[in-house]
PDB file of C-alpha atoms in Angstrom:
ATOM      1  CA  MET A  29      70.279 135.748  85.208  1.00 57.00           C
ATOM      2  CA  ARG A  30      67.103 133.690  85.410  1.00 58.00           C
ATOM      3  CA  TYR A  31      67.877 132.143  82.026  1.00 59.00           C
ATOM      4  CA  PHE A  32      71.419 131.271  83.139  1.00 57.00           C
ATOM      5  CA  PHE A  33      70.141 129.191  86.066  1.00 54.00           C
ATOM      6  CA  LEU A  34      67.484 127.572  83.892  1.00 50.00           C
ATOM      7  CA  SER A  35      70.143 126.647  81.314  1.00 58.00           C
ATOM      8  CA  LEU A  36      72.370 125.273  84.053  1.00 53.00           C
ATOM      9  CA  VAL A  37      69.581 123.095  85.436  1.00 51.00           C
ATOM     10  CA  LEU A  38      68.736 121.786  81.963  1.00 49.00           C
ATOM     11  CA  ALA A  39      72.396 121.036  81.255  1.00 54.00           C
ATOM     12  CA  LEU A  40      72.737 119.135  84.506  1.00 53.00           C
ATOM     13  CA  CYS A  41      69.613 117.139  83.744  1.00 53.00           C
ATOM     14  CA  MET A  42      71.052 116.069  80.394  1.00 54.00           C
ATOM     15  CA  VAL A  43      74.269 114.661  81.897  1.00 54.00           C
ATOM     16  CA  ASN A  44      74.461 111.007  81.027  1.00 54.00           C
ATOM     17  CA  PRO A  45      74.254 109.103  84.342  1.00 55.00           C
ATOM     18  CA  VAL A  46      75.916 106.053  82.763  1.00 54.00           C
ATOM     19  CA  HIS A  47      78.919 108.189  81.815  1.00 54.00           C
ATOM     20  CA  ALA A  48      79.119 109.639  85.348  1.00 54.00           C
ATOM     21  CA  LYS A  49      79.297 106.121  86.804  1.00 63.00           C
ATOM     22  CA  SER A  50      82.240 105.251  84.580  1.00 65.00           C
ATOM     23  CA  LEU A  51      84.365 108.154  85.785  1.00 65.00           C
ATOM     24  CA  THR A  52      87.290 107.362  88.054  1.00 61.00           C
ATOM     25  CA  THR A  53      87.065 109.311  91.281  1.00 66.00           C
ATOM     26  CA  GLN A  54      90.014 107.721  93.076  1.00 66.00           C
ATOM     27  CA  LEU A  55      93.390 109.197  92.147  1.00 70.00           C
ATOM     28  CA  PRO A  56      96.056 106.534  91.582  1.00 71.00           C
ATOM     29  CA  THR A  57      98.322 108.129  94.193  1.00 79.00           C
ATOM     30  CA  ASP A  58      95.653 108.529  96.859  1.00 89.00           C
ATOM     31  CA  LEU A  59      95.101 106.530 100.016  1.00 94.00           C
ATOM     32  CA  THR A  60      92.445 103.843  99.598  1.00 95.00           C
ATOM     33  CA  MET A  61      89.977 102.945 102.328  1.00 96.00           C
ATOM     34  CA  GLU A  62      91.691  99.565 102.717  1.00 96.00           C
ATOM     35  CA  GLU A  63      95.065 101.262 103.228  1.00 97.00           C
ATOM     36  CA  ALA A  64      93.555 103.739 105.669  1.00 98.00           C
ATOM     37  CA  GLN A  65      92.143 100.789 107.626  1.00 98.00           C
ATOM     38  CA  GLN A  66      95.578  99.114 107.697  1.00 98.00           C
ATOM     39  CA  VAL A  67      97.117 102.311 109.068  1.00 98.00           C
ATOM     40  CA  LEU A  68      94.346 102.668 111.633  1.00 98.00           C
ATOM     41  CA  ASP A  69      94.648  99.036 112.737  1.00 98.00           C
ATOM     42  CA  ALA A  70      98.439  99.256 113.195  1.00 98.00           C
ATOM     43  CA  ALA A  71      98.137 102.507 115.131  1.00 98.00           C
ATOM     44  CA  LEU A  72      95.435 101.012 117.339  1.00 98.00           C
ATOM     45  CA  VAL A  73      97.629  98.008 118.191  1.00 98.00           C
ATOM     46  CA  LYS A  74     100.441 100.349 119.270  1.00 98.00           C
ATOM     47  CA  ALA A  75      98.097 102.586 121.275  1.00 98.00           C
ATOM     48  CA  LYS A  76      96.683  99.580 123.122  1.00 98.00           C
ATOM     49  CA  ALA A  77     100.202  98.280 123.815  1.00 98.00           C
ATOM     50  CA  GLN A  78     101.087 101.641 125.355  1.00 97.00           C
ATOM     51  CA  GLY A  79      97.883 101.586 127.405  1.00 98.00           C
ATOM     52  CA  VAL A  80      96.892 105.101 126.378  1.00 97.00           C
ATOM     53  CA  PRO A  81      93.526 105.933 124.785  1.00 98.00           C
ATOM     54  CA  MET A  82      94.158 107.865 121.583  1.00 98.00           C
ATOM     55  CA  ASN A  83      92.401 109.781 118.859  1.00 98.00           C
ATOM     56  CA  ILE A  84      93.709 108.667 115.470  1.00 98.00           C
ATOM     57  CA  ALA A  85      93.014 110.667 112.309  1.00 98.00           C
ATOM     58  CA  ILE A  86      93.999 109.685 108.792  1.00 98.00           C
ATOM     59  CA  VAL A  87      93.891 112.060 105.831  1.00 98.00           C
ATOM     60  CA  ASP A  88      94.213 111.324 102.139  1.00 96.00           C
ATOM     61  CA  ALA A  89      96.714 112.835  99.699  1.00 95.00           C
ATOM     62  CA  GLY A  90      94.678 116.048  99.579  1.00 94.00           C
ATOM     63  CA  GLY A  91      94.628 116.424 103.349  1.00 95.00           C
ATOM     64  CA  ASN A  92      90.969 115.434 103.635  1.00 95.00           C
ATOM     65  CA  LEU A  93      89.810 113.245 106.499  1.00 97.00           C
ATOM     66  CA  LYS A  94      89.631 109.621 105.350  1.00 97.00           C
ATOM     67  CA  ALA A  95      89.322 107.696 108.627  1.00 98.00           C
ATOM     68  CA  PHE A  96      89.072 108.517 112.308  1.00 98.00           C
ATOM     69  CA  LEU A  97      88.944 106.564 115.546  1.00 98.00           C
ATOM     70  CA  ARG A  98      88.434 107.818 119.090  1.00 98.00           C
ATOM     71  CA  MET A  99      89.359 105.081 121.524  1.00 98.00           C
ATOM     72  CA  ASP A 100      87.184 104.749 124.614  1.00 98.00           C
ATOM     73  CA  GLY A 101      88.348 107.269 127.177  1.00 97.00           C
ATOM     74  CA  ALA A 102      90.423 109.390 124.779  1.00 98.00           C
ATOM     75  CA  PHE A 103      90.351 113.126 125.451  1.00 97.00           C
ATOM     76  CA  LEU A 104      87.634 115.014 123.577  1.00 97.00           C
ATOM     77  CA  GLY A 105      90.026 117.917 123.040  1.00 96.00           C
ATOM     78  CA  SER A 106      92.427 115.596 121.243  1.00 97.00           C
ATOM     79  CA  ILE A 107      89.987 114.969 118.392  1.00 98.00           C
ATOM     80  CA  ASP A 108      90.849 118.321 116.837  1.00 97.00           C
ATOM     81  CA  VAL A 109      94.537 117.967 117.688  1.00 97.00           C
ATOM     82  CA  ALA A 110      94.844 114.561 115.974  1.00 98.00           C
ATOM     83  CA  THR A 111      93.048 115.799 112.877  1.00 98.00           C
ATOM     84  CA  LYS A 112      95.206 118.920 112.669  1.00 97.00           C
ATOM     85  CA  LYS A 113      98.407 116.914 113.140  1.00 98.00           C
ATOM     86  CA  ALA A 114      97.497 114.709 110.165  1.00 98.00           C
ATOM     87  CA  LYS A 115      96.558 117.691 108.015  1.00 97.00           C
ATOM     88  CA  THR A 116      99.668 119.645 109.033  1.00 97.00           C
ATOM     89  CA  ALA A 117     101.964 116.753 108.141  1.00 97.00           C
ATOM     90  CA  ARG A 118     100.350 116.499 104.713  1.00 97.00           C
ATOM     91  CA  LEU A 119     100.221 120.229 104.020  1.00 96.00           C
ATOM     92  CA  PHE A 120     103.953 120.588 104.630  1.00 95.00           C
ATOM     93  CA  ASN A 121     105.058 117.085 103.571  1.00 96.00           C
ATOM     94  CA  MET A 122     106.943 116.393 106.769  1.00 96.00           C
ATOM     95  CA  PRO A 123     106.349 114.949 110.203  1.00 97.00           C
ATOM     96  CA  THR A 124     104.958 117.505 112.624  1.00 97.00           C
ATOM     97  CA  ALA A 125     107.939 116.957 114.949  1.00 97.00           C
ATOM     98  CA  THR A 126     110.242 118.146 112.142  1.00 95.00           C
ATOM     99  CA  LEU A 127     108.112 121.210 111.518  1.00 94.00           C
ATOM    100  CA  ALA A 128     108.063 121.965 115.244  1.00 93.00           C
ATOM    101  CA  LYS A 129     111.846 122.390 115.316  1.00 93.00           C
ATOM    102  CA  GLU A 130     111.649 125.203 112.750  1.00 91.00           C
ATOM    103  CA  ALA A 131     108.622 126.849 114.377  1.00 91.00           C
ATOM    104  CA  GLN A 132     110.400 127.815 117.589  1.00 92.00           C
ATOM    105  CA  PRO A 133     111.098 131.469 118.484  1.00 93.00           C
ATOM    106  CA  ASN A 134     113.950 132.932 116.428  1.00 93.00           C
ATOM    107  CA  LYS A 135     113.582 130.145 113.819  1.00 91.00           C
ATOM    108  CA  SER A 136     112.501 130.597 110.205  1.00 91.00           C
ATOM    109  CA  LEU A 137     108.947 129.263 110.613  1.00 90.00           C
ATOM    110  CA  TYR A 138     108.055 130.875 113.930  1.00 91.00           C
ATOM    111  CA  GLY A 139     104.294 131.544 113.996  1.00 90.00           C
ATOM    112  CA  ILE A 140     103.390 129.062 111.262  1.00 91.00           C
ATOM    113  CA  GLU A 141     100.880 127.333 113.543  1.00 89.00           C
ATOM    114  CA  VAL A 142      98.436 130.233 113.140  1.00 89.00           C
ATOM    115  CA  THR A 143      98.266 129.832 109.359  1.00 91.00           C
ATOM    116  CA  ASN A 144      95.922 127.549 107.392  1.00 88.00           C
ATOM    117  CA  ASP A 145      93.093 127.911 109.927  1.00 87.00           C
ATOM    118  CA  GLY A 146      95.381 126.553 112.636  1.00 86.00           C
ATOM    119  CA  LEU A 147      98.037 123.891 112.487  1.00 92.00           C
ATOM    120  CA  CYS A 148      99.370 121.506 115.068  1.00 93.00           C
ATOM    121  CA  ILE A 149     103.151 121.549 115.180  1.00 92.00           C
ATOM    122  CA  PHE A 150     104.195 119.057 117.812  1.00 92.00           C
ATOM    123  CA  GLY A 151     104.974 115.392 117.330  1.00 97.00           C
ATOM    124  CA  GLY A 152     102.309 112.907 116.353  1.00 98.00           C
ATOM    125  CA  GLY A 153     101.762 113.702 112.679  1.00 98.00           C
ATOM    126  CA  GLU A 154     103.457 111.413 110.139  1.00 98.00           C
ATOM    127  CA  LEU A 155     103.325 111.000 106.378  1.00 98.00           C
ATOM    128  CA  ILE A 156     101.965 107.835 104.808  1.00 98.00           C
ATOM    129  CA  ILE A 157     104.230 106.933 101.906  1.00 96.00           C
ATOM    130  CA  LYS A 158     103.794 104.206  99.304  1.00 95.00           C
ATOM    131  CA  ASP A 159     106.321 103.601  96.512  1.00 93.00           C
ATOM    132  CA  ASN A 160     108.041 106.922  97.365  1.00 94.00           C
ATOM    133  CA  VAL A 161     104.766 108.845  96.921  1.00 94.00           C
ATOM    134  CA  ILE A 162     102.931 110.606  99.746  1.00 96.00           C
ATOM    135  CA  ILE A 163      99.430 109.139  99.752  1.00 96.00           C
ATOM    136  CA  GLY A 164      98.224 110.597 103.040  1.00 97.00           C
ATOM    137  CA  ALA A 165      99.104 111.277 106.648  1.00 98.00           C
ATOM    138  CA  ILE A 166      98.210 110.158 110.154  1.00 98.00           C
ATOM    139  CA  GLY A 167      97.746 112.304 113.235  1.00 98.00           C
ATOM    140  CA  VAL A 168      97.572 110.974 116.777  1.00 98.00           C
ATOM    141  CA  SER A 169      96.748 112.705 120.039  1.00 98.00           C
ATOM    142  CA  GLY A 170      95.887 111.613 123.550  1.00 98.00           C
ATOM    143  CA  GLY A 171      99.165 110.779 125.250  1.00 97.00           C
ATOM    144  CA  SER A 172     102.521 112.436 125.675  1.00 98.00           C
ATOM    145  CA  VAL A 173     104.198 113.728 122.524  1.00 97.00           C
ATOM    146  CA  ASP A 174     106.459 110.653 122.504  1.00 98.00           C
ATOM    147  CA  GLU A 175     103.472 108.304 122.888  1.00 98.00           C
ATOM    148  CA  ASP A 176     101.620 110.101 120.091  1.00 98.00           C
ATOM    149  CA  MET A 177     104.693 109.859 117.841  1.00 98.00           C
ATOM    150  CA  ASN A 178     105.095 106.142 118.567  1.00 98.00           C
ATOM    151  CA  VAL A 179     101.509 105.427 117.548  1.00 98.00           C
ATOM    152  CA  ALA A 180     101.662 107.639 114.447  1.00 98.00           C
ATOM    153  CA  LYS A 181     104.904 106.020 113.274  1.00 98.00           C
ATOM    154  CA  ALA A 182     103.480 102.526 113.817  1.00 98.00           C
ATOM    155  CA  GLY A 183     100.455 103.445 111.727  1.00 98.00           C
ATOM    156  CA  ALA A 184     102.463 105.047 108.926  1.00 98.00           C
ATOM    157  CA  LYS A 185     104.762 101.997 108.709  1.00 98.00           C
ATOM    158  CA  ALA A 186     101.787  99.742 108.003  1.00 97.00           C
ATOM    159  CA  ILE A 187     101.838 100.801 104.359  1.00 94.00           C
ATOM    160  CA  LYS A 188     105.600 100.548 103.851  1.00 76.00           C
TER     161      LYS A 188
END
């Protein structure tokens, strides 16, 4: 076992750092930082117009947090909600409001919110789509469900 770790360390030391720099780490169908900023900016404009402090989370195509903004005065508890709305939308490739309709008692997806380390299945999570490809998602929390949905939709439309 000791020789395995020694071999692994030696192999890692021999990796050509020039080659590592030339590798592409950004997938062609993933949300760029510039696009995430556009989404965030559009969502922020809508949140300010509504007069409601919001938490705005943006995830990439893999559902990983890419950008986040907590407006002054936004609820601390909504940080987690916004992030989970974005991740939920991406995990199931649909707005969270759509998923919520099927997650009601006596519906086919009842109880889904307790899967995947907790989901958030009420409105405010929207997909970010570019050229008919899902490149990420936005989640918004801090106002009413309708206010959250308005802000999330405004952000998602920034890329279209």
